[in-house]
Amino acid sequence: MVDEGASGLLPVAPRPLWQRALPVVVLAGITAAQLATPNGVELGYFLAAVPPLAAFAYGPIGTVVLAAVTFVGVLLPHTHDWYPHPGDVLTLAVVVVFSVVVAWVRQRRDHQLVTVRTVAEAAQLAVLPPLPDAVGPVRCAGLYQAAQRGTLVGGDFYDVREGPHGVRAVIADVQGHGLAAVGTVAALLGAFREAVLDEPTLPGVAARLDRRLVVDAGPDGHGELFATALLLEFPPHEPVVRVVSCGHPGPFLLRGRTAAELAAEPAPPLGLGLTDLAPPRELRVKLAEGDRILAYTDGVTEARDGAGAFYPLAERLAALAPRDGLTTLTEAVRDDLVRYAGRAKDDVALLALAPTDGHPESWAQS
């Protein structure tokens, strides 16, 4: 049956065990109570509750089977004075037919739900596919949690791509969250992937993204379409990272047991048309072996605990960060955030990056 579960990232939840066991328990319990009840007290009428309960836990076949057992329980004489009236049998038959119809309709709706979820999952994964373990000479791991339940994509996004100027990464937070922001996310991702191949500098990539938002906002007169973004670049054969911030929080550099924020000079957010007038300044940071970079969106640092205090990522990151494993790092931050603030009310995105040691000669020369 469909409600036994489905594969994928957005599965249809199987019926709980208690829900599937409830009709059987009620049937067995009423039957046992009737057998233990003195003559003259009839409890068999309560068995009419079994088929409706079965309709919400099983498909039509399972409902028919339990209904047949219920009929047997009602028709068998439990006491010397028990003889079911034709009207009682007819009433039970109507209840059974109604229950089977409900089970059939529910199963069809479950099939439709599986189809809709499969299509939605495919569409969302086309917009934001899972990151590979490595892109060129850079290892990476991403973690995303949408604020809107049942979705894989919201107002935050990240991507890592290799181009002629090295490996470039983006993490951004667009206006709004949930499915309403997916169109803007798709447009910015497309612009970023093209800019990775065409633009020789990170400020040029930022200008391309800014222009994309300005153009998209123009036809509808939507003058408040904007996004914050952080761009990173790992040049080939060079142990450095270049960082550009467009109104976005700076990333953290994890080195050994320390975590320090990379203070990139913030430029205005994307979508205001200001990158051509005042291009963002690029921060260049020299890297050492074993360095890792963690970028995030403000859904992390703006999460609050019960007292209203913001999540102190800068204070807790060094203690959370394991020595190895980028996926372990992002999951450790996510788990600590949940313990601190519960389920996030805004989209949360984490992007961990680390250059590999594939070119030891370049490290030695720096």
Short mmCIF file of C-alpha atoms in Angstrom, two decimals:
data_model
loop_
_atom_site.label_atom_id
_atom_site.label_comp_id
_atom_site.label_asym_id
_atom_site.label_seq_id
_atom_site.Cartn_x
_atom_site.Cartn_y
_atom_site.Cartn_z
CA MET A 1 0.00 0.00 0.00
CA VAL A 2 1.09 3.58 -0.53
CA ASP A 3 0.98 4.41 3.13
CA GLU A 4 3.70 1.89 3.83
CA GLY A 5 6.17 4.63 2.86
CA ALA A 6 7.95 5.95 -0.20
CA SER A 7 11.54 6.54 -1.18
CA GLY A 8 13.06 9.96 -1.63
CA LEU A 9 13.84 13.03 0.40
CA LEU A 10 10.18 13.94 0.82
CA PRO A 11 8.55 10.57 1.60
CA VAL A 12 4.95 9.97 2.53
CA ALA A 13 5.11 9.03 6.20
CA PRO A 14 3.94 5.45 6.89
CA ARG A 15 0.90 4.96 9.07
CA PRO A 16 1.99 4.79 12.73
CA LEU A 17 2.10 1.35 14.28
CA TRP A 18 -0.48 2.32 16.89
CA GLN A 19 -2.90 3.37 14.14
CA ARG A 20 -2.52 0.07 12.30
CA ALA A 21 -2.82 -1.92 15.55
CA LEU A 22 -5.83 -0.02 16.90
CA PRO A 23 -8.58 -1.84 14.90
CA VAL A 24 -7.13 -5.23 15.79
CA VAL A 25 -6.81 -4.32 19.46
CA VAL A 26 -10.40 -2.99 19.57
CA LEU A 27 -11.70 -6.14 17.87
CA ALA A 28 -9.83 -8.46 20.25
CA GLY A 29 -10.69 -6.36 23.30
CA ILE A 30 -14.44 -6.22 22.65
CA THR A 31 -14.54 -9.93 21.84
CA ALA A 32 -12.70 -10.81 25.04
CA ALA A 33 -14.92 -8.49 27.08
CA GLN A 34 -18.05 -10.08 25.61
CA LEU A 35 -16.86 -13.58 26.45
CA ALA A 36 -16.18 -12.48 30.04
CA THR A 37 -19.52 -10.69 30.43
CA PRO A 38 -22.47 -12.46 32.08
CA ASN A 39 -25.48 -13.52 30.02
CA GLY A 40 -27.94 -10.77 29.21
CA VAL A 41 -25.32 -8.05 28.58
CA GLU A 42 -24.51 -7.61 24.90
CA LEU A 43 -21.35 -5.74 23.81
CA GLY A 44 -21.21 -6.96 20.22
CA TYR A 45 -22.69 -3.71 18.92
CA PHE A 46 -19.41 -1.96 19.70
CA LEU A 47 -17.70 -4.07 17.03
CA ALA A 48 -19.25 -1.74 14.46
CA ALA A 49 -16.43 0.69 15.29
CA VAL A 50 -13.79 -1.65 13.84
CA PRO A 51 -14.37 -1.09 10.06
CA PRO A 52 -14.16 2.76 10.28
CA LEU A 53 -10.96 2.47 12.29
CA ALA A 54 -9.55 0.04 9.72
CA ALA A 55 -10.39 2.45 6.87
CA PHE A 56 -7.95 5.03 8.23
CA ALA A 57 -5.13 2.53 8.75
CA TYR A 58 -5.43 0.04 5.87
CA GLY A 59 -6.43 -0.07 2.23
CA PRO A 60 -9.71 -1.48 0.90
CA ILE A 61 -8.53 -5.10 1.11
CA GLY A 62 -7.39 -4.81 4.72
CA THR A 63 -10.65 -3.06 5.61
CA VAL A 64 -12.70 -5.84 3.99
CA VAL A 65 -10.76 -8.51 5.91
CA LEU A 66 -11.32 -6.81 9.27
CA ALA A 67 -14.95 -6.13 8.38
CA ALA A 68 -15.47 -9.83 7.63
CA VAL A 69 -14.02 -10.77 11.01
CA THR A 70 -16.30 -8.18 12.60
CA PHE A 71 -19.36 -9.73 10.90
CA VAL A 72 -18.38 -13.12 12.26
CA GLY A 73 -18.03 -11.64 15.73
CA VAL A 74 -21.43 -10.00 15.55
CA LEU A 75 -23.31 -12.98 14.09
CA LEU A 76 -21.92 -15.62 16.44
CA PRO A 77 -24.11 -16.05 19.53
CA HIS A 78 -22.14 -14.86 22.54
CA THR A 79 -24.97 -15.47 25.03
CA HIS A 80 -28.06 -17.62 25.20
CA ASP A 81 -30.28 -14.59 24.62
CA TRP A 82 -28.36 -13.03 21.70
CA TYR A 83 -29.94 -13.14 18.29
CA PRO A 84 -28.99 -10.18 16.02
CA HIS A 85 -31.93 -8.45 14.35
CA PRO A 86 -31.94 -7.97 10.56
CA GLY A 87 -31.85 -4.23 11.11
CA ASP A 88 -28.66 -4.55 13.13
CA VAL A 89 -27.02 -6.60 10.40
CA LEU A 90 -28.11 -4.09 7.74
CA THR A 91 -26.71 -1.19 9.75
CA LEU A 92 -23.38 -2.96 10.13
CA ALA A 93 -23.34 -3.71 6.39
CA VAL A 94 -23.83 -0.01 5.60
CA VAL A 95 -20.99 0.89 7.96
CA VAL A 96 -18.74 -1.67 6.26
CA VAL A 97 -19.52 -0.39 2.75
CA PHE A 98 -18.92 3.19 3.86
CA SER A 99 -15.60 2.19 5.47
CA VAL A 100 -14.39 0.38 2.34
CA VAL A 101 -15.21 3.44 0.20
CA VAL A 102 -13.33 5.70 2.61
CA ALA A 103 -10.31 3.36 2.52
CA TRP A 104 -10.35 3.33 -1.31
CA VAL A 105 -10.57 7.14 -1.53
CA ARG A 106 -7.81 7.58 1.04
CA GLN A 107 -5.52 5.19 -0.81
CA ARG A 108 -6.08 7.05 -4.09
CA ARG A 109 -5.23 10.34 -2.39
CA ASP A 110 -2.07 8.76 -1.01
CA HIS A 111 -1.07 7.72 -4.53
CA GLN A 112 -1.67 11.28 -5.73
CA LEU A 113 0.35 12.66 -2.84
CA VAL A 114 3.30 10.40 -3.71
CA THR A 115 3.16 11.63 -7.31
CA VAL A 116 3.00 15.30 -6.31
CA ARG A 117 5.83 14.90 -3.82
CA THR A 118 7.99 13.12 -6.39
CA VAL A 119 7.49 15.91 -8.91
CA ALA A 120 8.12 18.58 -6.27
CA GLU A 121 11.28 16.83 -5.12
CA ALA A 122 12.61 16.57 -8.68
CA ALA A 123 11.87 20.25 -9.36
CA GLN A 124 13.53 21.42 -6.16
CA LEU A 125 16.60 19.23 -6.66
CA ALA A 126 16.93 20.65 -10.17
CA VAL A 127 17.20 24.12 -8.62
CA LEU A 128 19.51 23.16 -5.76
CA PRO A 129 21.18 19.78 -6.39
CA PRO A 130 23.23 18.16 -3.62
CA LEU A 131 26.87 19.24 -3.48
CA PRO A 132 29.51 16.68 -4.45
CA ASP A 133 32.18 15.79 -1.90
CA ALA A 134 34.74 17.78 -3.88
CA VAL A 135 34.77 20.31 -6.71
CA GLY A 136 38.18 20.33 -8.33
CA PRO A 137 40.80 20.71 -5.59
CA VAL A 138 38.27 21.92 -3.00
CA ARG A 139 36.36 19.64 -0.66
CA CYS A 140 32.89 20.87 0.23
CA ALA A 141 29.81 20.05 2.27
CA GLY A 142 26.51 21.87 2.42
CA LEU A 143 23.60 21.66 4.81
CA TYR A 144 20.26 23.28 4.13
CA GLN A 145 17.09 23.40 6.21
CA ALA A 146 14.11 25.26 4.80
CA ALA A 147 11.85 27.09 7.23
CA GLN A 148 8.76 25.90 5.37
CA ARG A 149 8.02 22.30 6.23
CA GLY A 150 7.96 19.79 3.38
CA THR A 151 10.28 21.80 1.12
CA LEU A 152 13.90 21.35 0.09
CA VAL A 153 14.48 24.85 -1.27
CA GLY A 154 13.67 28.23 0.24
CA GLY A 155 15.22 31.67 0.34
CA ASP A 156 18.80 30.55 1.03
CA PHE A 157 21.09 28.77 -1.39
CA TYR A 158 24.70 27.81 -2.04
CA ASP A 159 26.70 26.43 -4.92
CA VAL A 160 30.30 25.51 -5.72
CA ARG A 161 31.59 25.49 -9.30
CA GLU A 162 34.95 25.11 -11.03
CA GLY A 163 35.89 27.45 -13.86
CA PRO A 164 38.91 28.83 -15.69
CA HIS A 165 39.74 31.11 -12.75
CA GLY A 166 39.56 28.45 -10.05
CA VAL A 167 36.85 27.07 -7.81
CA ARG A 168 34.18 29.59 -6.87
CA ALA A 169 31.48 29.30 -4.25
CA VAL A 170 28.43 31.33 -3.35
CA ILE A 171 26.10 31.35 -0.36
CA ALA A 172 23.23 33.80 -0.39
CA ASP A 173 20.00 34.80 1.31
CA VAL A 174 17.30 36.26 -0.93
CA GLN A 175 14.37 38.37 0.12
CA GLY A 176 11.67 36.27 1.72
CA HIS A 177 11.79 32.55 2.38
CA GLY A 178 9.97 29.38 1.45
CA LEU A 179 8.60 28.57 -1.98
CA ALA A 180 7.88 32.24 -2.74
CA ALA A 181 11.64 32.87 -3.04
CA VAL A 182 12.49 29.87 -5.26
CA GLY A 183 12.16 31.86 -8.50
CA THR A 184 14.75 34.39 -7.33
CA VAL A 185 17.02 31.57 -6.14
CA ALA A 186 16.85 29.86 -9.54
CA ALA A 187 17.66 33.12 -11.36
CA LEU A 188 20.68 33.88 -9.17
CA LEU A 189 22.01 30.35 -9.41
CA GLY A 190 21.83 30.49 -13.19
CA ALA A 191 23.61 33.83 -13.25
CA PHE A 192 26.32 32.57 -10.88
CA ARG A 193 27.02 29.45 -12.93
CA GLU A 194 27.45 31.53 -16.08
CA ALA A 195 29.59 34.12 -14.30
CA VAL A 196 31.95 31.42 -13.01
CA LEU A 197 32.86 30.69 -16.61
CA ASP A 198 32.88 34.26 -17.97
CA GLU A 199 33.92 36.72 -15.28
CA PRO A 200 37.65 37.03 -14.49
CA THR A 201 37.13 38.54 -11.00
CA LEU A 202 34.85 38.03 -8.01
CA PRO A 203 33.58 41.64 -8.11
CA GLY A 204 32.60 40.89 -11.71
CA VAL A 205 30.61 37.88 -10.54
CA ALA A 206 28.89 40.06 -7.94
CA ALA A 207 28.02 42.62 -10.62
CA ARG A 208 26.50 39.88 -12.78
CA LEU A 209 24.28 38.71 -9.91
CA ASP A 210 23.32 42.28 -9.07
CA ARG A 211 22.31 42.95 -12.65
CA ARG A 212 20.21 39.77 -12.71
CA LEU A 213 18.14 40.97 -9.76
CA VAL A 214 17.78 44.49 -11.12
CA VAL A 215 16.50 43.17 -14.45
CA ASP A 216 14.10 40.73 -12.80
CA ALA A 217 12.65 43.44 -10.54
CA GLY A 218 12.14 45.91 -13.40
CA PRO A 219 9.13 44.54 -15.31
CA ASP A 220 7.00 44.07 -12.20
CA GLY A 221 8.04 47.32 -10.58
CA HIS A 222 9.23 45.34 -7.57
CA GLY A 223 11.85 47.70 -6.23
CA GLU A 224 12.57 45.69 -3.09
CA LEU A 225 13.93 42.54 -4.71
CA PHE A 226 17.36 42.06 -3.13
CA ALA A 227 19.69 39.43 -1.70
CA THR A 228 22.80 39.25 0.44
CA ALA A 229 25.58 37.06 -0.90
CA LEU A 230 29.06 35.85 -0.03
CA LEU A 231 31.40 34.87 -2.85
CA LEU A 232 34.59 32.87 -2.41
CA GLU A 233 37.31 31.92 -4.88
CA PHE A 234 40.12 29.38 -4.61
CA PRO A 235 42.62 30.17 -7.41
CA PRO A 236 44.36 27.19 -9.01
CA HIS A 237 47.73 26.16 -7.53
CA GLU A 238 47.64 28.96 -4.96
CA PRO A 239 46.91 28.47 -1.23
CA VAL A 240 44.68 31.52 -0.82
CA VAL A 241 40.99 32.28 -0.74
CA ARG A 242 39.44 35.46 -2.05
CA VAL A 243 36.25 36.70 -0.41
CA VAL A 244 33.65 39.24 -1.48
CA SER A 245 30.70 40.12 0.73
CA CYS A 246 27.56 41.81 -0.57
CA GLY A 247 25.81 42.61 2.69
CA HIS A 248 26.37 39.05 3.92
CA PRO A 249 27.96 37.85 7.19
CA GLY A 250 31.63 36.99 6.84
CA PRO A 251 32.73 33.35 6.91
CA PHE A 252 34.79 31.71 9.64
CA LEU A 253 38.29 30.37 9.13
CA LEU A 254 38.88 27.26 11.23
CA ARG A 255 42.55 26.66 11.88
CA GLY A 256 43.51 24.09 14.46
CA ARG A 257 41.35 24.70 17.52
CA THR A 258 40.50 28.30 16.66
CA ALA A 259 37.71 29.91 14.66
CA ALA A 260 38.18 33.46 13.40
CA GLU A 261 35.76 35.48 11.31
CA LEU A 262 37.14 36.73 7.99
CA ALA A 263 36.25 40.40 8.04
CA ALA A 264 35.52 41.07 4.39
CA GLU A 265 34.48 44.67 3.82
CA PRO A 266 30.71 44.50 3.21
CA ALA A 267 29.31 46.00 0.04
CA PRO A 268 25.60 46.80 -0.50
CA PRO A 269 23.26 43.83 -1.04
CA LEU A 270 22.58 42.58 -4.54
CA GLY A 271 19.65 44.03 -6.42
CA LEU A 272 20.26 47.70 -5.68
CA GLY A 273 22.23 48.35 -8.86
CA LEU A 274 25.23 49.71 -6.94
CA THR A 275 27.96 47.24 -7.86
CA ASP A 276 28.93 49.18 -11.00
CA LEU A 277 29.08 52.43 -9.02
CA ALA A 278 30.92 51.01 -6.00
CA PRO A 279 32.36 47.56 -6.74
CA PRO A 280 32.82 45.39 -3.64
CA ARG A 281 36.35 45.07 -2.32
CA GLU A 282 38.02 41.70 -2.36
CA LEU A 283 39.62 40.18 0.75
CA ARG A 284 42.59 37.88 0.14
CA VAL A 285 43.48 35.38 2.87
CA LYS A 286 46.46 33.04 2.85
CA LEU A 287 45.61 29.47 3.81
CA ALA A 288 47.56 26.81 5.65
CA GLU A 289 47.25 23.05 5.48
CA GLY A 290 44.17 21.79 7.26
CA ASP A 291 42.31 25.12 7.11
CA ARG A 292 38.57 25.00 6.69
CA ILE A 293 36.06 27.73 5.93
CA LEU A 294 32.49 27.80 7.18
CA ALA A 295 30.01 30.17 5.56
CA TYR A 296 26.43 30.56 6.79
CA THR A 297 23.25 32.56 6.39
CA ASP A 298 21.64 34.75 9.03
CA GLY A 299 19.09 32.06 9.83
CA VAL A 300 21.87 30.61 12.00
CA THR A 301 22.94 33.67 13.96
CA GLU A 302 19.44 35.15 14.24
CA ALA A 303 17.96 32.05 15.86
CA ARG A 304 16.93 32.77 19.46
CA ASP A 305 16.61 30.70 22.59
CA GLY A 306 13.68 30.86 25.00
CA ALA A 307 15.04 34.03 26.58
CA GLY A 308 15.39 35.80 23.24
CA ALA A 309 19.20 35.59 23.05
CA PHE A 310 20.75 35.12 19.61
CA TYR A 311 22.70 31.98 18.83
CA PRO A 312 26.40 32.77 19.53
CA LEU A 313 28.03 30.95 16.62
CA ALA A 314 31.36 32.76 17.00
CA GLU A 315 31.67 31.69 20.63
CA ARG A 316 30.66 28.06 20.14
CA LEU A 317 32.15 27.17 16.76
CA ALA A 318 35.69 26.34 17.90
CA ALA A 319 34.39 23.85 20.45
CA LEU A 320 31.96 22.31 17.95
CA ALA A 321 34.34 21.91 15.05
CA PRO A 322 35.80 18.40 14.73
CA ARG A 323 39.30 18.07 13.34
CA ASP A 324 38.23 16.15 10.22
CA GLY A 325 35.11 15.92 8.15
CA LEU A 326 33.25 18.83 6.61
CA THR A 327 29.90 17.07 6.79
CA THR A 328 30.50 16.37 10.46
CA LEU A 329 31.21 20.06 10.96
CA THR A 330 27.97 21.26 9.39
CA GLU A 331 25.95 18.64 11.24
CA ALA A 332 27.56 19.57 14.56
CA VAL A 333 26.59 23.21 14.08
CA ARG A 334 23.06 22.26 13.02
CA ASP A 335 22.56 19.96 16.03
CA ASP A 336 23.88 22.59 18.43
CA LEU A 337 21.59 25.19 16.88
CA VAL A 338 18.57 22.93 17.36
CA ARG A 339 19.50 22.31 20.99
CA TYR A 340 19.88 26.05 21.54
CA ALA A 341 16.86 27.45 19.73
CA GLY A 342 14.68 24.53 18.65
CA ARG A 343 13.44 24.37 15.09
CA ALA A 344 14.63 27.37 13.07
CA LYS A 345 11.97 29.87 12.03
CA ASP A 346 14.06 31.06 9.08
CA ASP A 347 15.91 29.21 6.33
CA VAL A 348 19.28 27.90 7.50
CA ALA A 349 22.23 27.21 5.20
CA LEU A 350 25.78 26.12 6.04
CA LEU A 351 28.62 25.72 3.55
CA ALA A 352 31.96 24.19 4.58
CA LEU A 353 34.96 24.36 2.24
CA ALA A 354 38.54 23.11 2.45
CA PRO A 355 41.28 23.06 -0.21
CA THR A 356 42.84 19.66 -0.68
CA ASP A 357 46.56 18.99 -0.43
CA GLY A 358 46.83 18.04 -4.06
CA HIS A 359 49.57 20.59 -4.85
CA PRO A 360 52.10 20.45 -2.00
CA GLU A 361 54.66 22.41 -3.98
CA SER A 362 52.37 25.46 -4.03
CA TRP A 363 52.00 25.33 -0.25
CA ALA A 364 55.75 25.22 0.24
CA GLN A 365 56.37 28.21 -1.99
CA SER A 366 53.94 30.47 -0.16
#
